[in-house]
Coordinates of C-alpha atoms in Angstrom, one line a residue:
M1 CA 118.6 134.6 67.3
G2 CA 117.2 133.1 70.5
K3 CA 119.3 132.4 73.6
Q4 CA 120.5 128.7 73.5
Q5 CA 119.1 126.6 76.3
K6 CA 121.8 125.6 78.8
N7 CA 121.5 122.2 80.6
A8 CA 123.2 121.0 83.8
I9 CA 124.2 117.7 82.3
S10 CA 126.6 117.2 79.4
P11 CA 126.3 115.3 77.1
T12 CA 122.5 115.4 76.8
R13 CA 120.4 112.2 76.4
A14 CA 120.2 112.7 72.6
E15 CA 124.0 113.3 72.2
D16 CA 125.3 110.3 74.2
Y17 CA 122.8 108.4 76.3
P18 CA 125.2 106.0 78.1
E19 CA 127.5 108.8 79.1
W20 CA 124.6 111.1 80.1
Y21 CA 123.5 108.4 82.5
Q22 CA 126.9 108.3 84.2
Q23 CA 127.0 112.1 84.4
V24 CA 123.5 112.2 85.9
I25 CA 124.6 109.9 88.7
K26 CA 127.8 111.9 89.3
A27 CA 125.9 115.2 89.4
S28 CA 123.3 113.9 91.8
D29 CA 125.9 112.6 94.3
M30 CA 124.0 109.3 94.6
A31 CA 126.9 106.9 94.0
E32 CA 130.4 106.5 92.7
R33 CA 132.8 103.8 91.6
S34 CA 134.7 102.0 94.3
P35 CA 138.4 101.0 94.4
V36 CA 137.2 97.4 93.9
R37 CA 136.6 96.8 90.2
G38 CA 133.0 96.6 89.2
C39 CA 131.6 97.7 92.6
M40 CA 130.0 100.9 93.7
V41 CA 129.9 103.2 96.8
I42 CA 126.3 104.2 97.4
K43 CA 126.4 107.7 99.0
P44 CA 123.8 109.0 101.5
W45 CA 121.5 110.6 98.9
G46 CA 121.3 107.3 96.9
Y47 CA 121.2 105.1 100.0
T48 CA 118.3 107.0 101.6
L49 CA 116.4 106.4 98.3
W50 CA 117.2 102.7 98.6
E51 CA 116.1 102.7 102.3
N52 CA 112.7 104.2 101.3
I53 CA 112.3 101.6 98.6
V54 CA 113.1 98.9 101.1
A55 CA 110.7 100.2 103.7
H56 CA 107.7 100.3 101.3
M57 CA 108.5 96.9 99.7
D58 CA 109.2 95.2 103.0
G59 CA 105.8 96.3 104.3
M60 CA 104.2 94.8 101.2
F61 CA 105.9 91.5 101.6
K62 CA 104.9 91.3 105.3
A63 CA 101.3 92.0 104.4
T64 CA 101.3 88.7 102.4
G65 CA 102.6 86.7 105.4
V66 CA 106.3 86.8 104.5
K67 CA 108.9 87.0 107.3
N68 CA 112.5 88.1 107.1
A69 CA 115.6 86.0 107.9
Y70 CA 119.3 86.0 107.0
F71 CA 121.4 83.3 105.4
P72 CA 125.2 82.9 104.9
L73 CA 127.1 85.0 102.4
F74 CA 129.3 81.9 101.6
I75 CA 127.8 78.8 99.8
P76 CA 129.7 75.5 99.5
V77 CA 130.4 74.6 95.9
S78 CA 128.9 71.2 96.6
F79 CA 125.5 72.9 97.3
L80 CA 125.5 74.4 93.8
E81 CA 126.5 71.1 92.2
K82 CA 123.3 69.6 93.4
E83 CA 121.3 71.5 90.9
A84 CA 123.0 71.2 87.5
E85 CA 120.9 73.7 85.4
H86 CA 121.1 76.3 88.2
V87 CA 124.9 76.1 88.6
E88 CA 125.4 76.2 84.8
G89 CA 123.4 79.5 84.7
F90 CA 125.6 81.2 87.3
A91 CA 129.0 79.4 87.0
K92 CA 130.7 82.1 84.9
E93 CA 129.6 84.9 87.3
C94 CA 130.7 83.2 90.6
A95 CA 133.4 84.6 92.8
V96 CA 135.1 81.8 94.7
V97 CA 136.9 81.7 98.0
T98 CA 139.7 79.1 98.1
H99 CA 141.8 80.1 101.1
H100 CA 141.0 81.2 104.7
R101 CA 143.9 83.4 105.6
L102 CA 146.7 85.7 104.4
E103 CA 150.4 85.0 104.9
Q104 CA 153.4 87.3 104.5
G105 CA 155.5 86.4 101.4
D106 CA 158.7 87.8 99.9
G107 CA 159.1 91.5 100.2
G108 CA 156.3 91.8 102.8
K109 CA 153.5 91.0 100.2
L110 CA 150.5 89.2 101.5
I111 CA 149.6 86.0 99.7
P112 CA 146.7 83.5 100.3
G113 CA 147.4 80.7 102.7
G114 CA 145.4 77.9 104.3
P115 CA 143.5 76.3 101.4
L116 CA 139.9 75.4 102.2
T117 CA 138.9 71.8 102.1
E118 CA 135.9 72.9 100.0
P119 CA 135.8 76.2 98.0
L120 CA 133.1 78.6 98.9
V121 CA 131.1 80.7 96.4
V122 CA 130.3 84.3 97.4
R123 CA 126.4 84.4 97.2
P124 CA 125.2 84.9 93.6
T125 CA 121.7 83.8 94.8
S126 CA 120.6 81.7 97.7
E127 CA 118.3 78.9 96.5
T128 CA 120.7 76.2 97.5
I129 CA 121.7 77.4 100.9
I130 CA 118.2 78.4 101.9
G131 CA 117.0 75.0 100.5
D132 CA 119.3 73.3 103.0
S133 CA 117.7 75.2 105.9
F134 CA 114.2 74.5 104.5
S135 CA 115.0 70.8 104.5
K136 CA 115.6 71.0 108.3
W137 CA 112.6 73.2 109.0
V138 CA 110.0 71.3 107.0
S139 CA 108.8 67.8 108.0
S140 CA 105.0 68.0 107.9
Y141 CA 102.3 69.8 105.9
R142 CA 101.7 71.7 109.1
D143 CA 105.0 73.5 108.5
L144 CA 103.8 74.8 105.2
P145 CA 103.7 77.3 103.6
L146 CA 107.1 78.6 104.6
L147 CA 107.4 82.2 103.5
I148 CA 110.9 83.7 103.9
N149 CA 112.6 86.8 102.5
Q150 CA 116.1 88.1 103.1
W151 CA 117.6 91.6 102.4
A152 CA 121.2 91.1 101.4
N153 CA 124.0 91.7 99.0
V154 CA 125.0 89.4 96.2
V155 CA 128.1 89.0 93.9
R156 CA 127.9 88.2 90.2
W157 CA 131.2 88.9 88.6
E158 CA 130.5 91.3 85.7
M159 CA 133.0 92.2 82.9
R160 CA 131.1 95.4 81.8
T161 CA 129.6 97.3 84.7
R162 CA 127.4 100.4 85.0
I163 CA 126.4 101.9 88.4
F164 CA 123.1 100.6 89.7
L165 CA 122.3 98.7 86.5
R166 CA 125.0 96.1 86.5
T167 CA 127.7 95.9 89.2
S168 CA 129.7 92.9 90.5
E169 CA 128.1 93.5 94.0
F170 CA 124.7 94.9 94.5
L171 CA 121.9 95.0 97.1
W172 CA 118.7 93.1 96.7
Q173 CA 116.0 91.1 98.4
E174 CA 115.3 87.5 97.6
G175 CA 112.2 85.7 98.7
H176 CA 112.0 81.9 99.0
T177 CA 108.8 80.0 99.8
A178 CA 107.9 76.3 100.1
H179 CA 104.3 75.0 99.6
A180 CA 102.4 71.7 99.9
T181 CA 100.8 72.0 96.4
D182 CA 101.9 73.3 93.0
A183 CA 98.7 75.4 92.8
E184 CA 99.7 77.2 96.0
A185 CA 103.2 77.8 94.8
I186 CA 102.0 79.1 91.4
E187 CA 99.6 81.4 93.2
R188 CA 102.5 82.8 95.3
T189 CA 104.6 83.3 92.2
G190 CA 101.9 85.5 90.6
M191 CA 101.2 87.3 93.9
M192 CA 104.8 88.5 94.3
L193 CA 104.9 89.7 90.7
E194 CA 101.9 91.8 91.5
V195 CA 103.7 93.2 94.6
Y196 CA 106.6 94.2 92.4
A197 CA 104.4 95.8 89.7
R198 CA 102.6 97.8 92.4
M199 CA 105.9 98.9 94.0
V200 CA 107.4 100.0 90.7
E201 CA 104.3 101.7 89.3
D202 CA 102.9 103.3 92.5
Y203 CA 106.2 104.4 94.1
L204 CA 108.8 104.6 91.4
A205 CA 106.3 105.9 88.8
M206 CA 107.5 103.4 86.2
P207 CA 104.8 101.8 84.0
V208 CA 105.5 98.1 83.5
I209 CA 104.4 95.2 81.4
K210 CA 103.7 92.0 83.3
G211 CA 104.7 88.9 81.4
R212 CA 106.2 85.4 81.2
K213 CA 109.8 84.7 80.1
T214 CA 110.4 82.3 77.3
A215 CA 112.2 79.0 78.1
A216 CA 115.5 80.5 76.9
E217 CA 115.2 83.6 79.2
R218 CA 113.9 81.7 82.3
F219 CA 115.8 81.7 85.6
P220 CA 118.2 78.7 85.6
G221 CA 116.4 75.7 87.1
A222 CA 112.9 77.3 87.1
V223 CA 109.7 75.8 85.7
D224 CA 108.3 79.3 85.0
T225 CA 109.5 82.8 85.3
L226 CA 107.3 85.9 85.5
C227 CA 108.7 89.4 85.1
I228 CA 107.9 93.1 84.9
E229 CA 109.5 95.0 82.0
A230 CA 109.8 98.8 81.8
M231 CA 110.9 101.0 78.9
M232 CA 113.7 103.5 79.5
Q233 CA 114.0 106.8 77.7
D234 CA 116.5 105.3 75.2
R235 CA 113.7 102.9 74.3
K236 CA 115.5 99.9 75.8
A237 CA 113.8 97.5 78.2
L238 CA 114.8 97.0 81.8
Q239 CA 113.7 93.9 83.7
A240 CA 112.6 95.5 87.0
G241 CA 111.7 92.3 89.0
T242 CA 111.2 88.6 88.6
S243 CA 109.2 85.8 90.3
H244 CA 110.0 82.2 89.7
F245 CA 107.9 79.0 90.1
L246 CA 110.6 76.4 90.8
G247 CA 108.3 73.3 90.8
Q248 CA 110.0 70.5 92.8
N249 CA 113.4 70.9 91.2
F250 CA 115.1 72.7 94.1
A251 CA 113.2 70.7 96.7
K252 CA 114.6 67.5 95.2
A253 CA 118.1 68.9 95.1
S254 CA 117.9 70.1 98.7
N255 CA 115.7 67.2 100.0
I256 CA 112.8 69.4 101.2
R257 CA 110.3 66.7 102.0
F258 CA 107.1 66.7 104.1
Q259 CA 104.5 64.3 105.3
T260 CA 101.1 65.0 103.7
E261 CA 97.7 64.8 105.5
N262 CA 97.4 61.3 103.9
E263 CA 100.7 60.3 105.6
T264 CA 102.5 60.0 102.3
E265 CA 105.9 61.8 101.8
E266 CA 106.3 64.4 99.0
F267 CA 108.7 67.0 97.9
A268 CA 107.7 70.6 98.5
W269 CA 106.8 73.0 95.7
T270 CA 109.0 76.1 95.9
T271 CA 109.3 79.7 94.6
S272 CA 111.8 82.4 94.6
W273 CA 111.5 86.1 93.7
G274 CA 113.8 89.1 93.7
T275 CA 114.5 92.7 92.8
S276 CA 117.5 94.9 93.5
T277 CA 119.2 98.3 93.4
R278 CA 118.8 97.9 89.6
M279 CA 115.4 99.5 90.2
I280 CA 117.3 102.8 91.0
G281 CA 119.0 102.7 87.7
G282 CA 115.6 102.1 86.0
M283 CA 114.1 105.0 87.9
I284 CA 116.9 107.3 86.8
M285 CA 116.6 106.3 83.2
T286 CA 112.8 106.6 83.2
H287 CA 112.5 110.1 84.7
A288 CA 115.8 112.0 84.6
D289 CA 116.3 114.9 82.1
D290 CA 119.2 116.9 80.8
D291 CA 119.4 118.8 84.1
G292 CA 119.7 115.6 86.3
V293 CA 117.7 113.1 88.3
I294 CA 114.0 113.6 89.0
M295 CA 112.9 111.8 92.2
P296 CA 109.4 110.4 92.5
P297 CA 108.1 112.0 95.7
R298 CA 106.9 108.8 97.3
V299 CA 110.5 107.4 97.5
A300 CA 112.5 110.7 97.3
P301 CA 115.3 111.0 100.0
A302 CA 113.8 114.4 100.8
H303 CA 110.6 116.2 99.6
V304 CA 111.4 119.9 100.0
V305 CA 114.5 122.0 100.2
L306 CA 114.1 125.5 101.7
L307 CA 116.5 128.0 100.2
P308 CA 116.8 131.2 102.4
I309 CA 117.9 134.4 100.6
F310 CA 119.4 137.3 102.5
R311 CA 122.0 140.0 102.1
T312 CA 122.6 141.3 105.6
P313 CA 123.1 139.6 109.0
E314 CA 119.8 141.1 110.1
D315 CA 118.1 139.6 107.0
R316 CA 119.7 136.3 107.8
R317 CA 118.4 136.2 111.3
Q318 CA 114.8 137.0 110.4
V319 CA 114.7 134.8 107.3
M320 CA 116.2 131.8 109.0
D321 CA 113.7 132.2 111.9
Y322 CA 110.9 132.2 109.3
V323 CA 112.5 129.2 107.5
Q324 CA 112.8 127.1 110.6
K325 CA 109.2 127.7 111.5
L326 CA 108.1 126.7 108.0
A327 CA 110.3 123.6 108.2
A328 CA 108.7 122.6 111.5
A329 CA 105.2 123.0 110.1
L330 CA 106.0 120.9 107.0
R331 CA 107.6 118.2 109.1
E332 CA 104.3 117.8 111.0
I333 CA 102.7 116.6 107.8
T334 CA 102.6 113.0 106.8
Y335 CA 103.1 112.1 103.1
C336 CA 103.0 108.4 101.9
H337 CA 103.5 106.9 105.4
R338 CA 106.3 109.1 106.5
P339 CA 106.8 112.8 107.6
V340 CA 107.5 115.3 104.9
V341 CA 111.3 115.4 104.8
V342 CA 112.7 119.0 104.6
E343 CA 116.2 120.1 103.9
I344 CA 117.4 123.6 104.7
D345 CA 120.3 124.9 102.5
D346 CA 121.7 128.2 103.7
R347 CA 125.1 127.9 101.9
D348 CA 126.3 131.2 100.4
I349 CA 127.2 129.9 96.9
G350 CA 124.8 131.9 94.7
G351 CA 122.9 130.2 91.9
A352 CA 124.9 127.0 92.2
R353 CA 122.9 126.1 95.3
G354 CA 119.6 125.8 93.4
W355 CA 121.2 123.9 90.6
D356 CA 122.7 121.4 93.1
W357 CA 119.1 120.5 94.2
I358 CA 117.8 120.4 90.6
K359 CA 120.6 117.9 89.8
K360 CA 119.7 115.8 92.9
G361 CA 116.1 115.8 91.7
I362 CA 114.4 116.9 94.9
P363 CA 110.7 117.4 94.2
L364 CA 110.2 120.9 95.5
R365 CA 112.5 123.9 95.8
V366 CA 111.3 126.8 97.9
E367 CA 113.0 130.2 97.9
I368 CA 112.4 132.6 100.8
G369 CA 113.7 136.1 101.0
P370 CA 112.8 139.3 102.9
R371 CA 110.2 140.2 100.4
D372 CA 108.5 136.8 100.5
M373 CA 108.6 136.9 104.3
A374 CA 107.0 140.3 104.3
Q375 CA 104.1 139.0 102.2
D376 CA 104.0 135.7 104.2
S377 CA 104.6 133.8 100.9
V378 CA 107.1 131.4 99.4
F379 CA 108.5 131.0 95.9
V380 CA 108.1 127.4 94.7
G381 CA 109.8 125.4 91.9
R382 CA 108.7 121.9 91.0
R383 CA 111.3 119.4 89.6
D384 CA 108.9 118.1 87.0
H385 CA 108.6 121.6 85.5
A386 CA 111.3 123.7 83.8
H387 CA 113.8 125.2 86.2
R388 CA 112.7 128.8 85.5
D389 CA 109.0 127.8 86.1
K390 CA 108.5 129.0 89.6
K391 CA 105.5 130.7 91.3
A392 CA 104.7 132.6 94.5
M393 CA 102.3 131.0 96.9
P394 CA 100.9 132.1 100.3
R395 CA 102.8 130.3 103.0
E396 CA 99.6 128.8 104.5
A397 CA 98.4 127.6 101.1
F398 CA 101.8 125.9 100.4
V399 CA 101.7 124.1 103.7
A400 CA 98.1 123.0 103.2
E401 CA 98.7 121.9 99.6
V402 CA 102.1 120.3 99.8
T403 CA 100.9 116.7 99.8
A404 CA 98.6 117.4 96.9
I405 CA 101.5 119.0 95.0
L406 CA 103.8 116.0 95.7
D407 CA 101.1 113.6 94.5
D408 CA 100.6 115.7 91.3
I409 CA 104.4 115.4 90.6
Q410 CA 104.2 111.7 91.3
N411 CA 101.3 111.2 88.9
N412 CA 102.8 113.5 86.3
L413 CA 106.0 111.5 86.2
F414 CA 104.1 108.2 85.7
Q415 CA 102.0 109.7 82.9
R416 CA 105.1 111.1 81.1
A417 CA 106.8 107.7 81.3
L418 CA 103.6 106.0 80.0
L419 CA 103.5 108.4 77.1
V420 CA 107.1 107.6 76.2
R421 CA 106.3 103.9 76.2
E422 CA 103.1 104.3 74.1
E423 CA 104.8 106.5 71.6
N424 CA 107.6 104.0 71.1
T425 CA 105.6 100.7 71.1
R426 CA 104.3 99.4 67.8
Q427 CA 103.0 96.3 66.2
V428 CA 105.5 95.1 63.6
D429 CA 104.5 92.3 61.2
D430 CA 107.0 92.7 58.4
R431 CA 110.5 91.1 58.9
K432 CA 112.2 93.9 56.9
D433 CA 110.5 96.6 58.9
F434 CA 111.4 94.8 62.2
Y435 CA 115.1 94.6 61.3
A436 CA 115.2 98.2 60.1
W437 CA 113.6 99.5 63.3
F438 CA 116.1 97.8 65.5
T439 CA 119.2 98.7 63.3
P440 CA 120.9 102.1 64.1
K441 CA 121.8 104.4 61.3
N442 CA 125.2 105.0 62.9
M443 CA 126.7 101.6 63.8
E444 CA 129.8 103.2 65.4
K445 CA 127.9 105.4 67.7
P446 CA 124.3 104.2 67.7
E447 CA 121.6 106.8 68.1
I448 CA 118.5 106.2 70.2
H449 CA 116.3 103.8 68.1
G450 CA 113.8 101.0 68.3
G451 CA 111.4 100.5 71.2
F452 CA 109.0 97.7 72.1
A453 CA 107.9 95.7 69.1
L454 CA 104.7 93.7 69.5
S455 CA 105.4 90.9 67.0
H456 CA 104.4 87.3 66.4
W457 CA 106.7 84.5 67.4
C458 CA 106.1 80.8 66.5
G459 CA 107.6 79.5 69.8
D460 CA 110.8 78.1 68.2
R461 CA 114.0 78.7 70.1
A462 CA 115.9 78.9 66.8
C463 CA 113.9 82.0 65.7
E464 CA 114.5 83.6 69.1
A465 CA 118.2 82.9 68.9
T466 CA 118.4 84.2 65.3
I467 CA 116.9 87.6 66.2
K468 CA 119.2 87.9 69.2
E469 CA 122.3 87.0 67.2
D470 CA 121.4 89.4 64.3
L471 CA 120.1 92.4 66.3
N472 CA 120.8 91.9 70.0
V473 CA 117.1 92.0 70.4
T474 CA 115.4 89.5 72.8
I475 CA 111.9 88.5 73.7
R476 CA 111.4 90.5 76.9
C477 CA 108.2 88.7 77.8
I478 CA 105.0 87.1 76.7
P479 CA 102.4 89.6 78.2
L480 CA 100.1 88.0 80.7
D481 CA 97.2 89.9 79.3
A482 CA 98.0 89.0 75.7
S483 CA 94.9 87.7 73.9
A484 CA 95.0 85.0 71.3
E485 CA 95.7 86.4 67.8
F486 CA 96.8 84.3 64.9
G487 CA 99.6 85.6 62.7
Q488 CA 103.0 84.8 61.2
C489 CA 106.3 84.6 63.1
I490 CA 108.4 87.7 62.5
C491 CA 111.5 85.5 61.9
C492 CA 110.4 82.4 60.0
G493 CA 106.8 83.2 58.9
K494 CA 105.4 80.1 60.5
P495 CA 102.0 80.3 62.3
S496 CA 101.9 82.1 65.6
E497 CA 99.1 82.3 68.2
R498 CA 100.1 85.5 70.0
R499 CA 102.3 88.6 70.0
V500 CA 105.3 88.9 72.3
V501 CA 107.4 91.9 73.3
F502 CA 110.7 92.2 71.5
A503 CA 113.3 94.9 72.6
K504 CA 116.9 95.6 73.2
A505 CA 117.5 95.5 76.9
Y506 CA 119.9 96.3 79.8

């Protein structure tokens, strides 16, 4: 009987995917729950990952002419009331500040005092407060386009939370633009979706489907919402970024007017677009395995960990000298717009040291002992390979090839994720088959099931609502590259002109 494979994470993905996800984050030391219900503490390994994502994405934004600014965390309730559909969409998630100080009550307890004249909402999104500033900054067509982004935190009070995926407070960016014409605003909406798709695919190695949301799934108050949808390893969808064409709705609510070249007065056409630390949750669920996180090299907090091996003080001195010189050589190399980041771990904790880095998902682990040093070689393990799959390389060859190895890992992760999506995406035309595919065999503890169903939809909200009610399955998007294809709605059987993507989702 063969030796049973042992994994670092328990339970495995197949045994209990939601709990596996929580244990992967814990083992990687990326984040933890905070004392404040529904919020998280992002630890250095996780925050450095976010900083790398921010750096790449911020550069992409600025390349399109966008400039960064910052707006207040607190939004007067009256601002939200100006846009009825918008406030209805967020009302149940709003945290509201009603007092401006604390006073000492009976028994020394602190109680709120000093009621505010007008309650303040802790920023759930900033369309209204930014719209107020835009109304002051825009008076002529010469002031347009106005292209602004802010990196900030937002609060959306969540009842059921999961680190990175859905927390009451999270980090994000939100872009807001104002334009003189609808065509220009529509073009910007599509442009920013392309930026998100490039970021998620090229840097996070997550293949996405670009599409349009249905009216029922649209951002509150938007005329049109574009999105990117990725498949996780449990075959559920994750919305990884959205870009909204707001028409003149928010401009009218915020009074963003400008004088045209013809000296008439019009309302501006606006957009908003955003993505968040939810991308980190998506990255984990796309690539991690039963041994922990796997970091795509282009955003990894560090690229290489050097693991010196020695038994005597003399060995230690010589090996550490060799390791320091190797680290210096690697740090001289640029990979994906930044120096190769090298960690040196000389802790004397045996095999647990290597497993720590496997669970953290660092792309390359390099072991160096007296024998390796004598041969001027290193012993290299890749995180996208099995943990026992390591090979010796001449030191010079490793230094020369390190960027190619990192890119090979990056590409391998993308192709593996793409294969998962392809294997779990199918055209479904029979209603019975559709329902069977999205129904778990064990209702008490659902197994991994379903995937992306490319099925026909007649366009009726009632059919969309029925499927959501019956199966908790939603239309993730209408793919932008979908070609016309006549068929029958998967719900009611009425004529349909195209297929849409149905899936369960986070």
